[in-house]
Coordinates of C-alpha atoms in Angstrom, one line a residue:
P3 CA 19.5 1.9 -6.1
R4 CA 16.1 3.3 -5.3
S5 CA 15.1 6.0 -7.6
T6 CA 11.8 7.9 -7.8
P7 CA 12.3 10.6 -10.5
S8 CA 9.1 12.3 -11.6
N9 CA 9.1 10.8 -15.1
S10 CA 9.8 7.3 -16.3
S11 CA 12.6 8.2 -18.7
A12 CA 14.5 9.8 -15.9
A13 CA 14.5 6.6 -13.9
S14 CA 15.5 4.6 -16.9
D15 CA 18.3 7.0 -17.6
V16 CA 19.6 6.5 -14.1
Y17 CA 19.7 2.8 -14.5
K18 CA 21.2 3.0 -18.0
R19 CA 24.0 5.2 -16.7
Q20 CA 24.8 2.8 -13.9
V21 CA 25.0 -0.1 -16.3
E22 CA 27.3 1.9 -18.6
Q23 CA 29.5 2.8 -15.6
G24 CA 30.1 -0.8 -14.9
V25 CA 27.6 -1.6 -12.2
E26 CA 27.3 -5.4 -12.4
G27 CA 23.7 -5.7 -11.3
L28 CA 20.7 -3.7 -10.1
L29 CA 18.7 -4.0 -6.9
V30 CA 15.5 -2.1 -7.8
F31 CA 12.5 -1.0 -5.9
P32 CA 10.0 -0.9 -8.8
R33 CA 7.6 1.9 -9.3
A34 CA 3.8 1.4 -9.7
R35 CA 2.2 1.1 -13.1
Y36 CA 5.3 -0.5 -14.6
P37 CA 7.0 2.5 -16.3
D38 CA 10.4 0.9 -16.5
V39 CA 9.4 -2.6 -17.7
S40 CA 10.9 -2.2 -21.2
L41 CA 14.3 -1.3 -19.8
Y42 CA 14.2 -4.3 -17.5
Q43 CA 13.1 -6.6 -20.4
D44 CA 16.1 -5.3 -22.5
L45 CA 18.5 -5.8 -19.7
L46 CA 17.2 -9.3 -18.9
A47 CA 17.5 -10.2 -22.6
Q48 CA 21.2 -9.3 -22.3
H49 CA 21.4 -11.6 -19.2
Y50 CA 22.0 -8.6 -16.9
P51 CA 21.3 -9.4 -13.2
I52 CA 18.3 -7.6 -11.8
V53 CA 16.7 -8.2 -8.4
L54 CA 13.3 -6.5 -7.7
L55 CA 12.7 -5.6 -4.0
D56 CA 9.3 -5.6 -2.2
R57 CA 7.2 -5.8 -5.4
Y58 CA 7.6 -7.2 -8.8
Y59 CA 6.2 -7.1 -12.3
P60 CA 4.1 -10.2 -12.8
D61 CA 4.9 -10.6 -16.5
L62 CA 8.6 -10.2 -16.0
D63 CA 10.8 -13.2 -15.0
T64 CA 13.2 -11.6 -12.6
D65 CA 14.7 -12.6 -9.3
R66 CA 12.9 -10.8 -6.4
V67 CA 13.0 -10.4 -2.7
V68 CA 9.5 -9.8 -1.3
F69 CA 7.9 -9.8 2.0
A70 CA 5.3 -12.5 2.9
D71 CA 2.5 -10.0 2.0
E72 CA -0.4 -12.4 1.8
T73 CA 0.6 -14.4 4.9
T74 CA 1.0 -11.2 6.9
A75 CA -2.3 -9.6 5.9
Y76 CA -4.0 -12.9 6.6
A77 CA -2.4 -13.1 10.1
L78 CA -3.3 -9.4 10.9
T79 CA -6.9 -9.9 9.8
E80 CA -7.2 -13.2 11.7
L81 CA -5.8 -11.5 14.9
L82 CA -8.6 -8.9 14.6
I83 CA -11.1 -11.7 14.1
E84 CA -9.8 -13.6 17.2
R85 CA -10.3 -10.4 19.2
G86 CA -14.0 -10.3 18.2
H87 CA -14.0 -8.0 15.2
R88 CA -16.4 -8.9 12.4
R89 CA -16.4 -5.7 10.4
I90 CA -12.8 -5.2 9.4
A91 CA -11.9 -2.5 6.9
I92 CA -8.7 -2.5 4.9
F93 CA -6.9 0.6 3.7
P94 CA -4.7 0.0 0.6
G95 CA -3.5 3.5 0.1
H96 CA -2.7 4.8 -3.4
E97 CA -0.7 2.0 -5.0
V98 CA -3.4 -0.6 -5.5
T99 CA -1.9 -2.0 -8.7
I100 CA 1.4 -3.2 -7.2
T101 CA 1.9 -6.8 -6.4
S102 CA 2.6 -6.3 -2.7
V103 CA -0.8 -4.6 -2.1
K104 CA -2.6 -7.1 -4.3
D105 CA -1.1 -9.9 -2.2
R106 CA -2.0 -8.2 1.1
L107 CA -5.6 -7.7 -0.2
R108 CA -5.7 -11.4 -1.1
G109 CA -4.6 -12.4 2.5
Y110 CA -7.2 -10.1 4.0
R111 CA -9.9 -11.6 1.9
R112 CA -8.8 -15.2 2.5
A113 CA -8.8 -14.6 6.3
L114 CA -12.4 -13.3 6.2
Q115 CA -13.6 -16.1 4.1
E116 CA -11.9 -18.9 6.1
N117 CA -13.5 -17.5 9.3
G118 CA -17.0 -17.4 7.8
I119 CA -17.1 -13.6 7.4
S120 CA -18.5 -12.3 4.1
Y121 CA -16.2 -10.2 2.0
D122 CA -17.6 -6.7 1.6
E123 CA -16.1 -4.6 -1.2
D124 CA -17.2 -1.4 0.7
L125 CA -14.8 -2.3 3.5
V126 CA -11.9 -2.0 1.0
C127 CA -11.4 1.7 1.5
L128 CA -9.7 2.9 -1.7
D129 CA -10.8 6.5 -1.6
V130 CA -9.6 7.6 1.9
Y131 CA -5.9 7.6 1.2
K132 CA -5.7 7.6 -2.6
N133 CA -3.2 10.5 -2.6
L134 CA -1.0 9.3 0.3
S135 CA 2.7 9.0 -0.4
P136 CA 5.7 9.1 1.9
V137 CA 6.1 12.8 1.0
S138 CA 2.6 13.7 1.9
L139 CA 2.5 11.7 5.1
H140 CA 0.6 13.7 7.8
Q141 CA -0.1 16.5 5.4
L142 CA -3.4 15.4 4.0
R143 CA -5.8 18.0 5.3
D144 CA -9.1 16.3 4.8
S145 CA -8.3 12.6 5.1
Y146 CA -9.5 12.4 8.7
R147 CA -12.9 13.7 7.5
R148 CA -13.0 10.9 4.8
L149 CA -12.0 8.4 7.5
F150 CA -14.6 9.6 9.9
R151 CA -17.4 9.4 7.3
R152 CA -16.3 5.9 6.4
M153 CA -16.4 4.9 10.1
Q154 CA -19.9 6.4 10.5
N155 CA -21.3 4.8 7.3
L156 CA -19.7 1.4 7.5
R157 CA -19.5 0.8 11.2
F158 CA -16.2 -1.2 11.1
T159 CA -14.5 -2.0 14.3
G160 CA -11.1 -3.1 13.0
I161 CA -8.6 -1.7 10.5
V162 CA -5.9 -3.3 8.5
A163 CA -3.4 -0.9 6.9
V164 CA -1.4 -2.2 4.0
N165 CA 1.8 -0.4 4.8
M166 CA 3.5 1.8 7.5
Y167 CA 2.6 5.0 5.7
V168 CA -1.1 4.2 5.7
A169 CA -0.9 3.0 9.3
R170 CA 0.8 6.3 10.4
Q171 CA -1.7 8.4 8.5
I172 CA -4.6 6.4 10.0
T173 CA -3.1 6.9 13.5
M174 CA -2.8 10.6 12.9
D175 CA -6.4 10.8 11.5
L176 CA -7.8 8.8 14.5
M177 CA -6.2 11.3 16.8
R178 CA -7.7 14.2 14.8
I179 CA -11.1 12.5 15.0
K180 CA -10.7 12.0 18.8
N181 CA -9.8 15.7 19.2
F182 CA -12.8 16.7 17.1
L183 CA -15.2 14.6 19.1
L184 CA -13.8 15.8 22.4
R185 CA -14.2 19.4 21.3
A186 CA -17.7 18.7 20.1
T187 CA -18.6 17.2 23.5
V188 CA -17.1 20.1 25.4
D189 CA -18.7 22.7 23.0
G190 CA -22.1 20.8 23.0

């Protein structure tokens, strides 16, 4: 089950109840910052089956089903390079501590390096979507301004978004920027 209660004990309570009710294993989409790791450690010590989905806790030996994060970010970055881009920004969103995002950042960096492009920490845009979540999607009021400032200052020509939520928000913000620039042209 996928659970996103507001505090870590609530999520742990949900999983504990399911185990007590006879559920024979858990498929878990783990939350960032590892709030439920002690529960998973206890269950694993009892040989209870747990499969983590999409992301995992590096210090916890569990089964997991994950996307080819590093390979995909590498391929996306390389595609932009093949199309002539040399200043490629990556937008991790708000969950930079999770394994899937770390792996995607590793793929991005590797693609740059293997294609002779210097890795530039400034192009890892951590501040633009640091508060983005599925709930806040398209509701961030000033993110387009932060994106526009980054575009002006860094002059990147390509963007890698680490997930669909970031990609959707970037798309919305680029449309807002386009509308802003069109209005400025008409008004000017």
